[in-house]
Short mmCIF file of C-alpha atoms and ligand atoms in Angstrom, two decimals:
data_model
loop_
_atom_site.label_atom_id
_atom_site.label_comp_id
_atom_site.label_asym_id
_atom_site.label_seq_id
_atom_site.Cartn_x
_atom_site.Cartn_y
_atom_site.Cartn_z
CA UNK A 1 -3.83 -18.92 -15.90
CA UNK A 2 -6.99 -17.45 -17.38
CA UNK A 3 -8.06 -13.86 -17.97
CA UNK A 4 -11.75 -13.89 -17.05
CA UNK A 5 -13.88 -12.17 -19.68
CA UNK A 6 -17.44 -10.88 -19.43
CA UNK A 7 -17.84 -11.20 -15.69
CA UNK A 8 -16.86 -9.49 -12.45
CA UNK A 9 -15.90 -10.63 -8.94
CA UNK A 10 -19.28 -9.47 -7.64
CA UNK A 11 -21.15 -11.60 -10.17
CA UNK A 12 -18.86 -14.57 -9.42
CA UNK A 13 -19.02 -14.30 -5.61
CA UNK A 14 -15.42 -13.14 -4.98
CA UNK A 15 -14.51 -10.39 -2.50
CA UNK A 16 -11.36 -8.67 -1.30
CA UNK A 17 -10.74 -9.73 2.33
CA UNK A 18 -9.52 -7.31 4.99
CA UNK A 19 -5.75 -7.31 5.31
CA UNK A 20 -6.19 -8.35 8.95
CA UNK A 21 -7.77 -11.65 7.82
CA UNK A 22 -5.54 -14.73 7.58
CA UNK A 23 -2.92 -14.74 4.79
CA UNK A 24 -1.30 -17.46 2.67
CA UNK A 25 1.70 -15.19 2.22
CA UNK A 26 3.22 -11.86 1.24
CA UNK A 27 5.00 -10.49 -1.83
CA UNK A 28 7.74 -7.82 -1.98
CA UNK A 29 9.76 -6.47 -4.96
CA UNK A 30 13.49 -5.81 -4.55
CA UNK A 31 14.57 -2.11 -4.83
CA UNK A 32 17.33 -1.12 -7.23
CA UNK A 33 16.50 1.86 -9.42
CA UNK A 34 19.06 4.61 -8.79
CA UNK A 35 16.75 7.52 -9.66
CA UNK A 36 14.41 6.57 -6.82
CA UNK A 37 16.60 4.85 -4.21
CA UNK A 38 19.77 6.50 -3.03
CA UNK A 39 23.14 4.94 -3.71
CA UNK A 40 21.74 2.48 -6.21
CA UNK A 41 19.30 1.09 -3.68
CA UNK A 42 21.95 -0.30 -1.33
CA UNK A 43 20.64 1.24 1.94
CA UNK A 44 17.04 0.47 0.96
CA UNK A 45 17.97 -3.14 0.21
CA UNK A 46 19.08 -3.57 3.82
CA UNK A 47 15.71 -2.30 5.05
CA UNK A 48 13.81 -4.50 2.59
CA UNK A 49 15.79 -7.48 3.92
CA UNK A 50 14.68 -6.53 7.41
CA UNK A 51 11.02 -6.23 6.37
CA UNK A 52 11.07 -9.55 4.49
CA UNK A 53 12.88 -11.28 7.36
CA UNK A 54 10.27 -10.12 9.88
CA UNK A 55 7.34 -11.11 7.66
CA UNK A 56 8.92 -14.47 6.83
CA UNK A 57 8.94 -15.38 10.53
CA UNK A 58 5.14 -15.34 10.48
CA UNK A 59 4.04 -16.31 6.96
CA UNK A 60 5.58 -17.36 3.61
CA UNK A 61 7.26 -14.36 1.99
CA UNK A 62 8.29 -14.09 -1.67
CA UNK A 63 10.70 -11.44 -2.99
CA UNK A 64 10.50 -10.68 -6.71
CA UNK A 65 13.76 -9.44 -8.21
CA UNK A 66 15.21 -8.48 -11.60
CA UNK A 67 17.71 -10.82 -13.25
CA UNK A 68 20.42 -8.23 -12.67
CA UNK A 69 19.94 -8.24 -8.89
CA UNK A 70 18.89 -11.86 -8.42
CA UNK A 71 22.18 -13.19 -7.06
CA UNK A 72 22.60 -10.26 -4.69
CA UNK A 73 19.05 -10.51 -3.34
CA UNK A 74 19.38 -14.26 -2.88
CA UNK A 75 22.60 -13.73 -0.97
CA UNK A 76 21.21 -10.96 1.24
CA UNK A 77 17.87 -12.57 2.10
CA UNK A 78 17.49 -15.43 4.58
CA UNK A 79 16.91 -18.93 3.21
CA UNK A 80 13.32 -18.99 4.44
CA UNK A 81 12.41 -16.25 1.92
CA UNK A 82 11.46 -17.44 -1.59
CA UNK A 83 13.29 -15.36 -4.23
CA UNK A 84 11.83 -15.32 -7.75
CA UNK A 85 13.18 -13.51 -10.79
CA UNK A 86 10.70 -11.03 -12.26
CA UNK A 87 11.37 -7.95 -14.37
CA UNK A 88 10.03 -4.71 -12.91
CA UNK A 89 10.30 -0.92 -13.11
CA UNK A 90 10.41 -0.37 -9.33
CA UNK A 91 9.48 -1.98 -6.05
CA UNK A 92 5.93 -1.01 -5.06
CA UNK A 93 4.05 -4.29 -5.19
CA UNK A 94 1.16 -2.85 -3.19
CA UNK A 95 0.46 -0.65 -6.17
CA UNK A 96 1.34 -2.62 -9.28
CA UNK A 97 0.69 -6.08 -7.84
CA UNK A 98 -2.44 -8.22 -7.92
CA UNK A 99 -5.33 -7.42 -5.60
CA UNK A 100 -6.27 -10.93 -4.50
CA UNK A 101 -9.86 -12.01 -3.92
CA UNK A 102 -11.47 -15.08 -2.37
CA UNK A 103 -14.87 -16.75 -2.52
CA UNK A 104 -16.73 -18.64 0.20
CA UNK A 105 -15.09 -21.90 -0.85
CA UNK A 106 -11.65 -20.39 -0.28
CA UNK A 107 -10.72 -20.19 -4.00
CA UNK A 108 -8.37 -17.44 -5.13
CA UNK A 109 -8.72 -14.94 -7.98
CA UNK A 110 -7.38 -11.42 -8.48
CA UNK A 111 -8.02 -8.00 -9.91
CA UNK A 112 -5.31 -6.85 -12.32
CA UNK A 113 -5.79 -3.08 -12.52
CA UNK A 114 -4.06 -0.89 -15.10
CA UNK A 115 -0.97 0.67 -13.57
CA UNK A 116 0.45 3.99 -14.85
CA UNK A 117 3.04 4.91 -12.20
CA UNK A 118 0.68 7.11 -10.15
CA UNK A 119 -0.58 9.43 -12.85
CA UNK A 120 0.86 8.48 -16.25
CA UNK A 121 2.01 11.37 -18.40
CA UNK A 122 0.03 13.86 -16.29
CA UNK A 123 1.91 13.56 -12.99
CA UNK A 124 3.27 10.02 -12.89
CA UNK A 125 6.52 9.31 -11.07
CA UNK A 126 8.47 7.52 -13.79
CA UNK A 127 8.28 6.36 -17.39
CA UNK A 128 7.96 3.68 -18.67
CA UNK A 129 5.90 1.47 -16.35
CA UNK A 130 5.21 -1.42 -18.72
CA UNK A 131 7.04 -4.05 -16.66
CA UNK A 132 5.24 -3.02 -13.49
CA UNK A 133 1.92 -3.28 -15.29
CA UNK A 134 2.64 -6.98 -15.91
CA UNK A 135 3.52 -7.83 -12.30
CA UNK A 136 -0.08 -8.63 -11.29
CA UNK A 137 -0.49 -11.11 -14.13
CA UNK A 138 2.78 -12.84 -13.22
CA UNK A 139 1.82 -13.03 -9.53
CA UNK A 140 -1.42 -14.71 -10.62
CA UNK A 141 0.62 -17.30 -12.50
CA UNK A 142 2.69 -18.02 -9.38
CA UNK A 143 -0.44 -18.26 -7.24
CA UNK A 144 -2.49 -20.27 -9.79
CA UNK A 145 -5.16 -17.58 -9.74
CA UNK A 146 -7.39 -16.50 -12.63
CA UNK A 147 -7.67 -12.74 -12.99
CA UNK A 148 -9.98 -9.93 -13.96
CA UNK A 149 -7.95 -7.51 -16.09
CA UNK A 150 -9.18 -3.90 -16.19
CA UNK A 151 -7.62 -2.39 -19.30
CA UNK A 152 -9.63 0.81 -18.94
CA UNK A 153 -9.31 1.50 -15.26
CA UNK A 154 -6.21 2.76 -13.44
CA UNK A 155 -5.88 1.90 -9.75
CA UNK A 156 -3.14 1.14 -7.24
CA UNK A 157 -3.56 -1.20 -4.29
CA UNK A 158 -2.33 1.51 -1.90
CA UNK A 159 -5.32 3.64 -2.78
CA UNK A 160 -7.85 1.20 -1.27
CA UNK A 161 -8.44 -0.43 2.11
CA UNK A 162 -11.39 -2.69 2.87
CA UNK A 163 -12.97 -4.13 6.00
CA UNK A 164 -13.79 -7.30 4.05
CA UNK A 165 -17.44 -6.83 5.01
CA UNK A 166 -18.61 -4.56 2.23
CA UNK A 167 -16.94 -1.20 2.94
CA UNK A 168 -14.04 0.38 1.08
CA UNK A 169 -11.91 3.37 2.12
CA UNK A 170 -10.41 5.64 -0.56
CA UNK A 171 -9.43 9.30 -0.93
CA UNK A 172 -10.96 11.71 -3.41
CA UNK A 173 -7.57 13.35 -3.86
CA UNK A 174 -6.20 10.16 -5.36
CA UNK A 175 -9.07 8.44 -7.12
CA UNK A 176 -10.34 11.64 -8.74
CA UNK A 177 -6.86 12.87 -9.72
CA UNK A 178 -6.30 13.99 -13.32
CA UNK A 179 -3.71 11.32 -14.15
CA UNK A 180 -5.79 8.22 -13.42
CA UNK A 181 -9.30 8.00 -14.84
CA UNK A 182 -10.12 11.53 -16.02
CA UNK A 183 -12.87 10.29 -18.35
CA UNK A 184 -14.83 8.71 -15.49
CA UNK A 185 -17.13 10.40 -12.99
CA UNK A 186 -16.98 9.74 -9.26
CA UNK A 187 -20.12 7.64 -9.59
CA UNK A 188 -18.65 5.55 -12.41
CA UNK A 189 -15.47 4.98 -10.40
CA UNK A 190 -17.51 3.96 -7.38
CA UNK A 191 -19.51 1.48 -9.44
CA UNK A 192 -16.33 -0.15 -10.80
CA UNK A 193 -14.98 -0.49 -7.26
CA UNK A 194 -18.23 -2.04 -6.06
CA UNK A 195 -18.25 -4.52 -8.93
CA UNK A 196 -14.57 -5.52 -8.82
CA UNK A 197 -14.08 -5.58 -5.05
CA UNK A 198 -17.59 -6.71 -4.20
CA UNK A 199 -18.28 -3.89 -1.75
CA UNK A 200 -21.53 -2.06 -1.10
CA UNK A 201 -20.26 1.22 0.25
CA UNK A 202 -17.28 3.42 -0.60
CA UNK A 203 -16.13 5.94 2.01
CA UNK A 204 -14.49 8.91 0.29
CA UNK A 205 -12.01 10.60 2.63
CA UNK A 206 -11.24 13.98 1.04
CA UNK A 207 -7.43 14.01 1.23
CA UNK A 208 -4.43 11.93 2.25
CA UNK A 209 -1.08 12.87 3.80
CA UNK A 210 0.48 16.23 2.99
CA UNK A 211 3.13 16.01 0.24
CA UNK A 212 2.37 12.39 -0.58
CA UNK A 213 3.61 11.84 -4.13
CA UNK A 214 0.89 9.25 -4.79
CA UNK A 215 -1.79 11.97 -4.74
CA UNK A 216 -2.81 10.99 -1.24
CA UNK A 217 -3.06 7.20 -1.07
CA UNK A 218 -5.39 6.09 1.69
CA UNK A 219 -2.86 3.56 3.00
CA UNK A 220 -0.73 6.38 4.39
CA UNK A 221 -3.72 8.10 5.98
CA UNK A 222 -6.25 5.60 7.30
CA UNK A 223 -6.37 1.84 7.88
CA UNK A 224 -8.80 -0.75 9.17
CA UNK A 225 -7.91 -2.36 12.49
CA UNK A 226 -11.02 -4.50 12.15
CA UNK A 227 -14.52 -3.96 10.75
CA UNK A 228 -15.99 -0.81 12.30
CA UNK A 229 -12.61 0.46 13.61
CA UNK A 230 -9.97 2.54 11.84
CA UNK A 231 -6.76 4.38 12.65
CA UNK A 232 -6.29 7.84 11.18
CA UNK A 233 -3.05 9.83 10.81
CA UNK A 234 -3.34 12.82 13.11
CA UNK A 235 -1.59 15.92 14.40
CA UNK A 236 -2.70 18.31 17.16
CA UNK A 237 -0.58 21.10 15.67
CA UNK A 238 -3.07 23.39 13.97
CA UNK A 239 -0.23 25.12 12.12
CA UNK A 240 0.92 21.92 10.46
CA UNK A 241 -0.37 21.56 6.88
CA UNK A 242 -1.47 18.05 7.85
CA UNK A 243 -3.91 19.35 10.44
CA UNK A 244 -6.69 20.48 8.09
CA UNK A 245 -6.41 17.24 6.10
CA UNK A 246 -6.69 15.04 9.18
CA UNK A 247 -9.47 17.13 10.70
CA UNK A 248 -11.52 16.95 7.51
CA UNK A 249 -11.04 13.18 7.40
CA UNK A 250 -11.97 12.80 11.08
CA UNK A 251 -15.14 14.85 10.67
CA UNK A 252 -16.10 12.87 7.58
CA UNK A 253 -15.44 9.44 9.07
CA UNK A 254 -17.17 10.11 12.39
CA UNK A 255 -20.29 11.28 10.56
CA UNK A 256 -20.53 8.31 8.22
CA UNK A 257 -21.75 4.77 8.64
CA UNK A 258 -20.28 1.72 6.90
CA UNK A 259 -22.01 -0.82 4.67
CA UNK A 260 -23.42 -2.58 7.70
CA UNK A 261 -24.77 0.67 9.20
CA UNK A 262 -22.05 0.85 11.90
CA UNK A 263 -20.68 4.17 13.11
CA UNK A 264 -16.91 3.97 12.77
CA UNK A 265 -14.63 4.11 15.80
CA UNK A 266 -11.76 6.36 14.72
CA UNK A 267 -8.41 6.06 16.57
CA UNK A 268 -6.04 8.97 16.09
CA UNK A 269 -2.42 7.99 15.42
CA UNK A 270 -0.04 10.94 15.71
CA UNK A 271 2.35 11.53 12.81
CA UNK A 272 6.05 12.08 13.72
CA UNK A 273 6.52 15.10 15.97
CA UNK A 274 9.23 16.65 13.80
CA UNK A 275 8.68 16.83 10.04
CA UNK A 276 11.05 14.39 8.34
CA UNK A 277 13.09 16.23 5.72
CA UNK A 278 15.43 14.98 3.00
CA UNK A 279 19.07 15.72 3.89
CA UNK A 280 21.70 17.00 1.48
CA UNK A 281 23.50 13.67 1.59
CA UNK A 282 20.30 11.77 0.82
CA UNK A 283 19.39 14.11 -2.01
CA UNK A 284 22.83 13.79 -3.57
CA UNK A 285 22.63 10.00 -3.45
CA UNK A 286 19.69 9.83 -5.85
CA UNK A 287 20.32 10.06 -9.62
CA UNK A 288 18.57 13.15 -10.96
CA UNK A 289 16.90 11.94 -14.13
CA UNK A 290 14.49 13.76 -16.38
CA UNK A 291 10.99 12.30 -15.95
CA UNK A 292 11.52 11.04 -12.39
CA UNK A 293 10.43 13.04 -9.35
CA UNK A 294 13.46 14.90 -7.97
CA UNK A 295 14.55 14.30 -4.35
CA UNK A 296 15.52 17.75 -3.08
CA UNK A 297 17.25 18.64 0.14
CA UNK A 298 14.77 20.03 2.69
CA UNK A 299 11.68 18.50 1.10
CA UNK A 300 9.23 17.13 3.65
CA UNK A 301 8.55 13.43 3.28
CA UNK A 302 5.10 11.92 3.78
CA UNK A 303 5.93 10.12 7.02
CA UNK A 304 3.02 8.33 8.70
CA UNK A 305 2.81 5.39 11.09
CA UNK A 306 -0.46 4.38 9.41
CA UNK A 307 1.55 2.85 6.56
CA UNK A 308 1.97 -0.39 8.51
CA UNK A 309 1.40 -3.94 7.29
CA UNK A 310 -0.87 -6.38 9.08
CA UNK A 311 -0.03 -10.08 8.76
CA UNK A 312 -0.58 -13.40 10.51
CA UNK A 313 0.12 -12.64 14.15
CA UNK A 314 2.11 -9.44 13.57
CA UNK A 315 2.06 -5.81 12.52
CA UNK A 316 5.17 -4.44 10.74
CA UNK A 317 5.28 -0.80 11.80
CA UNK A 318 7.51 1.88 10.25
CA UNK A 319 9.37 4.04 12.77
CA UNK A 320 11.52 7.07 12.11
CA UNK A 321 13.71 7.76 15.14
CA UNK A 322 11.14 10.33 16.25
CA UNK A 323 9.73 11.17 19.66
CA UNK A 324 6.35 9.78 18.58
CA UNK A 325 7.69 6.32 17.64
CA UNK A 326 7.03 5.00 21.12
CA UNK A 327 3.48 6.39 21.17
CA UNK A 328 2.74 4.64 17.87
CA UNK A 329 4.13 1.34 19.17
CA UNK A 330 2.07 1.58 22.36
CA UNK A 331 -1.09 2.54 20.48
CA UNK A 332 -0.79 -0.40 18.11
CA UNK A 333 -0.11 -2.80 20.99
CA UNK A 334 -3.38 -1.61 22.47
CA UNK A 335 -5.28 -1.94 19.19
CA UNK A 336 -3.78 -5.34 18.24
CA UNK A 337 -3.51 -7.27 21.53
CA UNK A 338 -3.20 -10.60 19.66
CA UNK A 339 -0.39 -9.58 17.30
CA UNK A 340 3.27 -8.84 17.84
CA UNK A 341 4.14 -5.27 16.96
CA UNK A 342 7.38 -5.28 14.95
CA UNK A 343 8.85 -1.78 14.65
CA UNK A 344 11.24 -1.34 11.71
CA UNK A 345 13.35 1.79 11.15
CA UNK A 346 12.01 2.70 7.72
CA UNK A 347 13.60 6.00 6.69
CA UNK A 348 15.17 4.40 3.61
CA UNK A 349 11.75 3.25 2.36
CA UNK A 350 10.26 6.64 3.08
CA UNK A 351 13.00 8.24 0.99
CA UNK A 352 11.74 6.21 -1.97
CA UNK A 353 8.29 7.76 -1.55
CA UNK A 354 6.30 5.20 0.44
CA UNK A 355 6.56 2.84 3.35
CA UNK A 356 6.13 -0.74 4.58
CA UNK A 357 2.53 -1.09 3.47
CA UNK A 358 3.42 0.18 -0.01
CA UNK A 359 6.15 -2.44 -0.50
CA UNK A 360 4.04 -5.43 0.56
CA UNK A 361 1.08 -7.28 -0.93
CA UNK A 362 -0.85 -10.02 0.82
CA UNK A 363 -2.21 -13.23 -0.61
CA UNK A 364 -5.31 -14.06 1.41
CA UNK A 365 -5.74 -17.52 2.91
CA UNK A 366 -7.04 -20.01 0.38
CA UNK A 367 -8.11 -23.60 0.84
O1 KQY B 1 3.50 4.99 -1.55
C1 KQY B 1 3.39 4.26 -2.47
N1 KQY B 1 2.40 3.44 -2.50
C2 KQY B 1 4.29 4.25 -3.60
C3 KQY B 1 5.10 5.41 -3.74
C4 KQY B 1 5.86 5.36 -5.01
C5 KQY B 1 6.94 6.27 -5.05
C6 KQY B 1 7.74 6.18 -6.28
N2 KQY B 1 8.82 7.07 -6.19
#
């Protein structure tokens, strides 16, 4: 498939649809690296099987897997999941994968951003990341989609959410971080986003979730339910370090309008009641390797129900065995009356540093 030179999605009439729009399918990458997933990824693999199995009930789901783990993944996943061998550095397809775009005729293209493992040599989470940086291109081959490759612009899919109608949500904490595009101003970054996602307005939430190792990805903090309506991670506990972050975001969002001039409706979604901390057993199960973020006993993980995935007729919602799980389920049932809410116990994904949204990537519906 072609790398498109000298043009942009905006010039060519392609846009990134909202995740809540109809999909052709979903991609996931199989977890295995022992310095990120405990016990060589075995517990996480069970959860990934659960996530893929749920998604595959509603839309085609493809799991990408290294040659080393291919036979195991094929054995563990149900037959209705497509399993494709693809080399990788880790399993965060939201971030290293293609950002797919469509035009009014229903044709598919993609943005292929530069990926540097969430901050490169400044504060990135592992080295090297060369295989991950090729995942988007390979997904485009599988989907028969031409791509726009941005060699000079670092971005992860988890750091953007769009309403598909011209507005993009990001956080300043992430997009202006020192390890991504330090040579570009906020205005330059905004212009690239407008050109490559075909949006007219970027909403800059100041910060994401406390202790999020991605420098505050928006997909853990705020998500579009539909155009004009978002959910925001929230706590009422003013002593929680999350409080000031959520309050600042709430104040910002409720005082802004989107690209179409709408005031946003902001739904608060409580984070887990009790902070979710890494246990000694969990910490000891992860290989401590120089150059990879350590997993230390007692560290607070960036648990948020906002990191859910919206697909055809369903929402896959991470739950944590916390008192607030039920509130999150009820809230999402209210917000998505036409979709099944599928709660999945996701502690093992959280331990790897993200959640269900971070391990999935949608392919929008194409004709
Ligand atoms: O949350 C994400 N989008 C990815 C987190 C990566 C963590 C790597 N340890």
